[in-house]
Short mmCIF file of C-alpha atoms in Angstrom, two decimals:
data_model
loop_
_atom_site.label_atom_id
_atom_site.label_comp_id
_atom_site.label_asym_id
_atom_site.label_seq_id
_atom_site.Cartn_x
_atom_site.Cartn_y
_atom_site.Cartn_z
CA UNK A 138 22.54 -9.75 -14.68
CA UNK A 139 21.14 -7.20 -17.05
CA UNK A 140 19.07 -4.40 -15.63
CA UNK A 141 15.75 -3.22 -16.95
CA UNK A 142 15.24 0.26 -18.34
CA UNK A 143 14.37 2.97 -15.85
CA UNK A 144 11.39 5.08 -16.74
CA UNK A 145 11.22 8.32 -14.85
CA UNK A 146 7.98 10.19 -14.59
CA UNK A 147 9.15 13.17 -16.59
CA UNK A 148 5.84 15.01 -16.73
CA UNK A 149 4.49 16.99 -13.83
CA UNK A 150 1.91 14.62 -12.37
CA UNK A 151 0.32 17.03 -9.94
CA UNK A 152 -0.24 20.10 -12.12
CA UNK A 153 -0.45 22.18 -9.02
CA UNK A 154 1.32 25.13 -7.48
CA UNK A 155 0.40 23.92 -4.00
CA UNK A 156 3.13 23.55 -1.41
CA UNK A 157 3.70 20.81 1.10
CA UNK A 158 5.82 21.07 4.22
CA UNK A 159 6.79 17.73 5.68
CA UNK A 160 9.71 19.14 7.69
CA UNK A 161 7.79 19.11 10.95
CA UNK A 162 5.74 15.98 10.40
CA UNK A 163 6.90 12.83 12.15
CA UNK A 164 6.54 9.95 9.74
CA UNK A 165 6.91 6.28 10.63
CA UNK A 166 7.92 4.01 7.74
CA UNK A 167 7.51 0.26 8.15
CA UNK A 168 8.59 -2.25 5.52
CA UNK A 169 11.33 -4.79 4.95
CA UNK A 170 14.90 -3.46 4.80
CA UNK A 171 14.90 -2.53 1.14
CA UNK A 172 11.29 -1.34 1.12
CA UNK A 173 11.90 1.03 3.99
CA UNK A 174 14.98 2.39 2.23
CA UNK A 175 12.90 3.13 -0.85
CA UNK A 176 10.18 4.80 1.21
CA UNK A 177 12.79 6.86 3.04
CA UNK A 178 14.20 8.07 -0.27
CA UNK A 179 10.73 9.18 -1.34
CA UNK A 180 10.08 11.04 1.91
CA UNK A 181 13.53 12.63 1.93
CA UNK A 182 12.78 13.87 -1.58
CA UNK A 183 9.52 15.30 -0.26
CA UNK A 184 11.53 17.22 2.36
CA UNK A 185 10.83 15.08 5.45
CA UNK A 186 13.17 15.59 8.38
CA UNK A 187 11.62 13.42 11.07
CA UNK A 188 11.59 9.89 9.75
CA UNK A 189 11.38 6.77 11.87
CA UNK A 190 12.20 3.59 9.99
CA UNK A 191 11.64 0.02 11.04
CA UNK A 192 11.07 -3.44 9.63
CA UNK A 193 8.89 -5.11 12.23
CA UNK A 194 5.79 -4.64 14.32
CA UNK A 195 7.87 -5.03 17.47
CA UNK A 196 10.08 -2.08 16.51
CA UNK A 197 7.09 -0.05 15.32
CA UNK A 198 5.31 -0.57 18.64
CA UNK A 199 8.38 0.61 20.50
CA UNK A 200 8.51 3.80 18.41
CA UNK A 201 4.78 4.41 18.76
CA UNK A 202 5.06 4.04 22.53
CA UNK A 203 7.71 6.76 22.70
CA UNK A 204 6.84 9.32 20.02
CA UNK A 205 3.82 11.15 18.66
CA UNK A 206 3.59 10.23 14.99
CA UNK A 207 1.76 12.26 12.33
CA UNK A 208 1.68 9.65 9.55
CA UNK A 209 2.39 5.94 9.24
CA UNK A 210 3.23 4.33 5.92
CA UNK A 211 3.49 0.58 6.23
CA UNK A 212 3.62 -2.51 4.08
CA UNK A 213 0.80 -4.90 4.90
CA UNK A 214 3.25 -7.82 5.26
CA UNK A 215 6.26 -7.25 7.47
CA UNK A 216 9.30 -9.30 8.39
CA UNK A 217 7.84 -10.67 11.61
CA UNK A 218 4.09 -10.63 10.93
CA UNK A 219 1.30 -8.85 9.10
CA UNK A 220 0.54 -5.21 9.82
CA UNK A 221 -3.23 -5.58 10.25
CA UNK A 222 -3.26 -6.50 13.97
CA UNK A 223 -0.79 -3.68 14.63
CA UNK A 224 -3.07 -1.10 12.96
CA UNK A 225 -6.09 -2.52 14.81
CA UNK A 226 -4.26 -2.25 18.14
CA UNK A 227 -3.39 1.36 17.32
CA UNK A 228 -7.08 2.23 16.93
CA UNK A 229 -7.88 0.69 20.29
CA UNK A 230 -5.33 2.70 22.25
CA UNK A 231 -6.50 5.03 25.01
CA UNK A 232 -8.51 8.00 23.78
CA UNK A 233 -5.82 10.45 24.86
CA UNK A 234 -3.00 8.49 23.20
CA UNK A 235 -1.53 10.79 20.53
CA UNK A 236 -1.18 7.92 18.08
CA UNK A 237 -4.64 6.44 18.30
CA UNK A 238 -5.96 8.41 15.32
CA UNK A 239 -2.73 8.68 13.32
CA UNK A 240 -3.40 8.36 9.58
CA UNK A 241 -2.16 5.05 8.18
CA UNK A 242 -1.39 4.36 4.55
CA UNK A 243 -0.98 0.64 3.93
CA UNK A 244 0.99 -0.64 0.97
CA UNK A 245 0.47 -4.01 -0.60
CA UNK A 246 1.71 -5.74 -3.74
CA UNK A 247 -1.01 -8.39 -3.45
CA UNK A 248 -3.71 -9.15 -0.94
CA UNK A 249 -4.58 -12.82 -0.55
CA UNK A 250 -8.32 -13.44 -0.89
CA UNK A 251 -8.50 -14.79 2.67
CA UNK A 252 -7.03 -11.53 3.97
CA UNK A 253 -9.31 -9.05 2.21
CA UNK A 254 -11.81 -8.72 5.07
CA UNK A 255 -9.04 -8.37 7.64
CA UNK A 256 -7.38 -5.71 5.49
CA UNK A 257 -10.65 -3.81 5.07
CA UNK A 258 -11.42 -3.88 8.78
CA UNK A 259 -8.02 -3.15 10.28
CA UNK A 260 -8.56 0.62 10.47
CA UNK A 261 -6.13 1.92 7.85
CA UNK A 262 -7.00 5.15 6.07
CA UNK A 263 -5.89 4.10 2.61
CA UNK A 264 -4.47 1.19 0.67
CA UNK A 265 -1.91 1.78 -2.03
CA UNK A 266 -0.98 -0.95 -4.47
CA UNK A 267 2.72 -1.59 -4.94
CA UNK A 268 4.87 -0.81 -6.85
CA UNK A 269 4.80 2.60 -5.26
CA UNK A 270 5.64 5.87 -6.96
CA UNK A 271 6.35 9.26 -5.40
CA UNK A 272 3.37 10.70 -7.25
CA UNK A 273 0.90 8.23 -5.75
CA UNK A 274 2.35 8.54 -2.25
CA UNK A 275 2.15 12.32 -2.50
CA UNK A 276 -1.48 12.15 -3.64
CA UNK A 277 -2.38 9.95 -0.69
CA UNK A 278 -0.58 12.16 1.83
CA UNK A 279 -2.44 15.21 0.59
CA UNK A 280 -5.69 13.28 0.51
CA UNK A 281 -5.28 12.04 4.06
CA UNK A 282 -4.36 15.53 5.26
CA UNK A 283 -7.33 17.11 3.55
CA UNK A 284 -9.85 14.44 4.56
CA UNK A 285 -12.42 15.41 7.13
CA UNK A 286 -13.33 11.83 7.92
CA UNK A 287 -14.41 11.13 11.46
CA UNK A 288 -13.10 8.17 13.40
CA UNK A 289 -15.60 5.56 14.32
CA UNK A 290 -15.57 2.96 17.04
CA UNK A 291 -18.11 0.15 17.03
CA UNK A 292 -18.20 -3.35 18.51
CA UNK A 293 -16.52 -4.74 15.41
CA UNK A 294 -14.56 -1.85 13.90
CA UNK A 295 -12.37 1.03 14.99
CA UNK A 296 -10.86 3.44 12.49
CA UNK A 297 -11.69 6.12 9.98
CA UNK A 298 -15.30 6.22 8.85
CA UNK A 299 -15.33 4.16 5.66
CA UNK A 300 -18.30 6.02 4.21
CA UNK A 301 -16.82 8.58 1.88
CA UNK A 302 -20.14 10.01 0.79
CA UNK A 303 -23.23 10.96 2.74
CA UNK A 304 -26.15 11.08 0.36
CA UNK A 305 -28.66 11.10 3.20
CA UNK A 306 -31.23 8.38 3.85
CA UNK A 307 -32.66 6.37 0.93
CA UNK A 308 -35.55 8.03 -0.87
CA UNK A 309 -38.78 7.82 1.07
CA UNK A 310 -37.00 6.74 4.28
CA UNK A 311 -36.62 8.70 7.49
CA UNK A 312 -32.99 9.36 8.36
CA UNK A 313 -31.59 7.82 11.53
CA UNK A 314 -28.22 9.57 11.63
CA UNK A 315 -27.81 12.65 13.77
CA UNK A 316 -26.93 14.71 10.68
CA UNK A 317 -29.83 13.44 8.58
CA UNK A 318 -32.44 15.76 10.12
CA UNK A 319 -30.22 18.74 9.29
CA UNK A 320 -29.85 17.50 5.70
CA UNK A 321 -33.62 17.12 5.41
CA UNK A 322 -34.13 20.65 6.65
CA UNK A 323 -31.48 21.95 4.29
CA UNK A 324 -33.06 20.26 1.29
CA UNK A 325 -36.53 21.41 2.38
CA UNK A 326 -35.22 24.94 2.60
CA UNK A 327 -33.64 24.65 -0.83
CA UNK A 328 -36.92 23.38 -2.28
CA UNK A 329 -38.84 26.24 -0.71
CA UNK B 185 -28.60 -1.78 19.32
CA UNK B 186 -24.95 -1.73 18.31
CA UNK B 187 -22.58 0.72 19.94
CA UNK B 188 -21.03 3.42 17.75
CA UNK B 189 -18.93 6.35 18.89
CA UNK B 190 -17.62 9.03 16.54
CA UNK B 191 -14.46 11.04 17.18
CA UNK B 192 -13.23 14.13 15.41
CA UNK B 193 -9.53 14.20 16.33
CA UNK B 194 -7.21 17.01 15.40
CA UNK B 195 -5.57 16.34 12.02
CA UNK B 196 -1.95 16.90 13.03
CA UNK B 197 -0.69 15.91 9.59
CA UNK B 198 -2.77 18.64 7.94
CA UNK B 199 -1.48 21.19 10.45
CA UNK B 200 2.14 20.13 9.88
CA UNK B 201 2.12 20.06 6.08
CA UNK B 202 0.30 23.37 5.77
CA UNK B 203 2.84 25.36 7.76
CA UNK B 204 4.71 27.93 5.64
CA UNK B 205 7.84 26.71 3.90
CA UNK B 206 8.41 23.29 2.43
CA UNK B 207 8.36 22.61 -1.31
CA UNK B 208 6.05 22.92 -4.25
CA UNK B 209 4.29 19.57 -4.65
CA UNK B 210 5.70 19.31 -8.16
CA UNK B 211 9.26 19.84 -6.91
CA UNK B 212 8.80 17.40 -4.04
CA UNK B 213 7.66 14.66 -6.43
CA UNK B 214 10.50 15.42 -8.83
CA UNK B 215 13.10 15.30 -6.03
CA UNK B 216 11.70 12.03 -4.73
CA UNK B 217 11.76 10.50 -8.21
CA UNK B 218 15.39 11.52 -8.57
CA UNK B 219 16.28 9.71 -5.35
CA UNK B 220 14.34 6.61 -6.42
CA UNK B 221 16.04 6.55 -9.81
CA UNK B 222 19.44 6.76 -8.09
CA UNK B 223 18.58 3.56 -6.24
CA UNK B 224 17.58 1.66 -9.38
CA UNK B 225 20.67 -0.58 -9.44
CA UNK B 226 20.11 -1.64 -5.85
CA UNK B 227 16.45 -2.20 -6.61
CA UNK B 228 17.31 -4.60 -9.45
CA UNK B 229 19.76 -6.41 -7.15
CA UNK B 230 16.96 -6.88 -4.62
CA UNK B 231 14.70 -8.25 -7.32
CA UNK B 232 17.35 -10.73 -8.38
CA UNK B 233 17.82 -11.85 -4.79
CA UNK B 234 14.08 -12.34 -4.43
CA UNK B 235 13.94 -14.20 -7.77
CA UNK B 236 16.70 -16.57 -6.66
CA UNK B 237 14.67 -17.30 -3.57
CA UNK B 238 11.51 -17.81 -5.64
CA UNK B 239 13.19 -20.39 -7.90
CA UNK B 240 14.69 -22.19 -4.89
CA UNK B 241 11.42 -22.33 -2.94
CA UNK B 242 9.49 -23.37 -6.03
CA UNK B 243 11.38 -26.70 -6.03
CA UNK B 244 9.33 -27.62 -2.94
CA UNK B 245 6.41 -25.35 -3.65
CA UNK B 246 3.62 -27.33 -2.04
CA UNK B 247 5.35 -27.44 1.34
CA UNK B 248 6.74 -23.90 1.06
CA UNK B 249 3.60 -22.17 -0.16
CA UNK B 250 3.63 -19.27 2.31
CA UNK B 251 7.35 -18.55 1.96
CA UNK B 252 7.07 -18.77 -1.81
CA UNK B 253 4.10 -16.39 -1.80
CA UNK B 254 6.06 -13.91 0.30
CA UNK B 255 9.06 -14.01 -2.04
CA UNK B 256 6.92 -13.65 -5.17
CA UNK B 257 5.04 -10.77 -3.56
CA UNK B 258 8.37 -9.05 -3.01
CA UNK B 259 9.12 -9.25 -6.74
CA UNK B 260 5.61 -8.01 -7.58
CA UNK B 261 6.05 -5.03 -5.28
CA UNK B 262 9.47 -3.96 -6.50
CA UNK B 263 9.73 -4.77 -10.19
CA UNK B 264 7.64 -1.86 -11.44
CA UNK B 265 9.77 0.59 -9.47
CA UNK B 266 12.84 -0.12 -11.56
CA UNK B 267 11.48 -0.52 -15.05
CA UNK B 268 10.61 -4.22 -14.88
CA UNK B 269 6.86 -3.72 -14.86
CA UNK B 270 6.08 -6.78 -16.98
CA UNK B 271 8.08 -8.99 -14.63
CA UNK B 272 6.06 -7.44 -11.81
CA UNK B 273 2.82 -8.27 -13.62
CA UNK B 274 3.95 -11.89 -14.04
CA UNK B 275 4.83 -12.04 -10.34
CA UNK B 276 1.42 -10.65 -9.46
CA UNK B 277 -0.14 -13.37 -11.59
CA UNK B 278 1.89 -15.96 -9.68
CA UNK B 279 0.63 -14.44 -6.42
CA UNK B 280 -2.89 -15.11 -7.71
CA UNK B 281 -1.97 -18.70 -8.60
CA UNK B 282 -0.54 -19.30 -5.13
CA UNK B 283 -3.64 -17.70 -3.61
CA UNK B 284 -5.78 -20.14 -5.59
CA UNK B 285 -3.58 -23.00 -4.37
CA UNK B 286 -4.16 -21.87 -0.80
CA UNK B 287 -7.90 -21.89 -1.35
CA UNK B 288 -8.05 -25.27 -3.06
CA UNK B 289 -5.27 -26.91 -1.04
CA UNK B 290 -3.58 -28.02 -4.24
CA UNK B 291 -0.95 -26.28 -6.34
CA UNK B 292 -1.03 -26.92 -10.05
CA UNK B 293 2.63 -27.70 -10.82
CA UNK B 294 2.33 -27.07 -14.56
CA UNK B 295 0.83 -23.63 -14.05
CA UNK B 296 3.57 -22.84 -11.56
CA UNK B 297 6.24 -23.82 -14.09
CA UNK B 298 4.59 -21.68 -16.76
CA UNK B 299 4.78 -18.69 -14.41
CA UNK B 300 8.40 -19.32 -13.46
CA UNK B 301 9.33 -19.65 -17.13
CA UNK B 302 7.60 -16.39 -17.98
CA UNK B 303 9.31 -14.61 -15.09
CA UNK B 304 12.70 -15.83 -16.34
CA UNK B 305 11.87 -14.47 -19.79
CA UNK B 306 10.57 -11.12 -18.59
CA UNK B 307 13.62 -10.52 -16.42
CA UNK B 308 15.22 -9.59 -19.76
CA UNK B 309 12.42 -7.50 -21.26
CA UNK B 310 14.62 -6.13 -24.05
CA UNK B 311 14.54 -9.52 -25.76
CA UNK B 312 10.88 -9.06 -26.64
CA UNK B 313 8.81 -6.41 -28.32
CA UNK B 314 6.10 -4.69 -26.32
CA UNK B 315 3.48 -6.61 -28.30
CA UNK B 316 5.16 -9.94 -27.49
CA UNK B 317 5.37 -9.10 -23.79
CA UNK B 318 1.74 -8.07 -23.77
CA UNK B 319 0.77 -11.35 -25.48
CA UNK B 320 2.78 -13.36 -22.93
CA UNK B 321 0.99 -11.64 -20.04
CA UNK B 322 -2.39 -12.09 -21.70
CA UNK B 323 -1.79 -15.83 -21.94
CA UNK B 324 -0.65 -15.91 -18.32
CA UNK B 325 -3.92 -14.28 -17.32
CA UNK B 326 -5.77 -17.00 -19.23
CA UNK B 327 -3.96 -19.58 -17.06
CA UNK B 328 -5.17 -17.80 -13.93
CA UNK B 329 -8.72 -17.41 -15.24
CA UNK B 330 -8.82 -21.16 -15.91
CA UNK B 331 -7.78 -21.85 -12.33
CA UNK B 332 -10.37 -19.43 -11.02
CA UNK B 333 -13.09 -21.12 -13.05
CA UNK B 334 -12.09 -24.47 -11.58
CA UNK B 335 -12.35 -23.03 -8.08
CA UNK B 336 -15.84 -21.64 -8.64
#
């Protein structure tokens, strides 16, 4: 069969002189056989040296039980099941477990409407739409590494705080968060 | 009152990637793209395998909805990586159609056939101009919008 044309991203997408060192980071890649091969190529290009690759939740759990992982990149739909329960179980591990707070980037070509809530609530740090590109994966890695998001555990959710912005309490309302009083004081001080 | 506990764990990833050494981000992306491009032939082979499965499962689509969805999703996820972006867009549209079928409990066979036909056409994108491909995808979207309106 005829093959389609390959378009390579010729331009520098990052426009940055920043460096990234993935040599020491342990990265777990989870996807079907071909997907994990593609991800591995991307991470090898990035300079990764500690890659764990697997195609199922069962294998991923085994790896997580034995190694401290610094980043997980997983497809949302795996060979044996979906990744959402696996990510949720990760966030509910013991507080001292080195992998409880590991950043997770979930990949998905399409999310069925009945799965949107589950996807939102599973505790992943970011979703990336497939098809993937090295540029987008790199952006997300740097974003996850730079993020100062806290992890939150409530009765119904465990994972990174989904509130990206803290604009303080609504106008005219008294803040209820621990940090709100400080914000009020700061803005009062600025006004004075 | 609901229970909420905040944690501020050490960001091991940040610590690891900021150690001296490594690559310039620009170089890292370039090197990764090189490795992806080298795998383009294999990528197209995988797409063709997935497409074969899609066409086979589509013969019994109503009873194979989940398996069909999974196979189409595979095409949608891979096609753009090896220069078959329009095929990927058509596959994504078919994902939406199958999602609608899951919601309504009924798959519209004609709309399915339209999608399969378009996917066959867009597997050979060089046969059409960019404008023609764009028009094909626009019409496919209209098919999906019609189905969505029926669901609402």
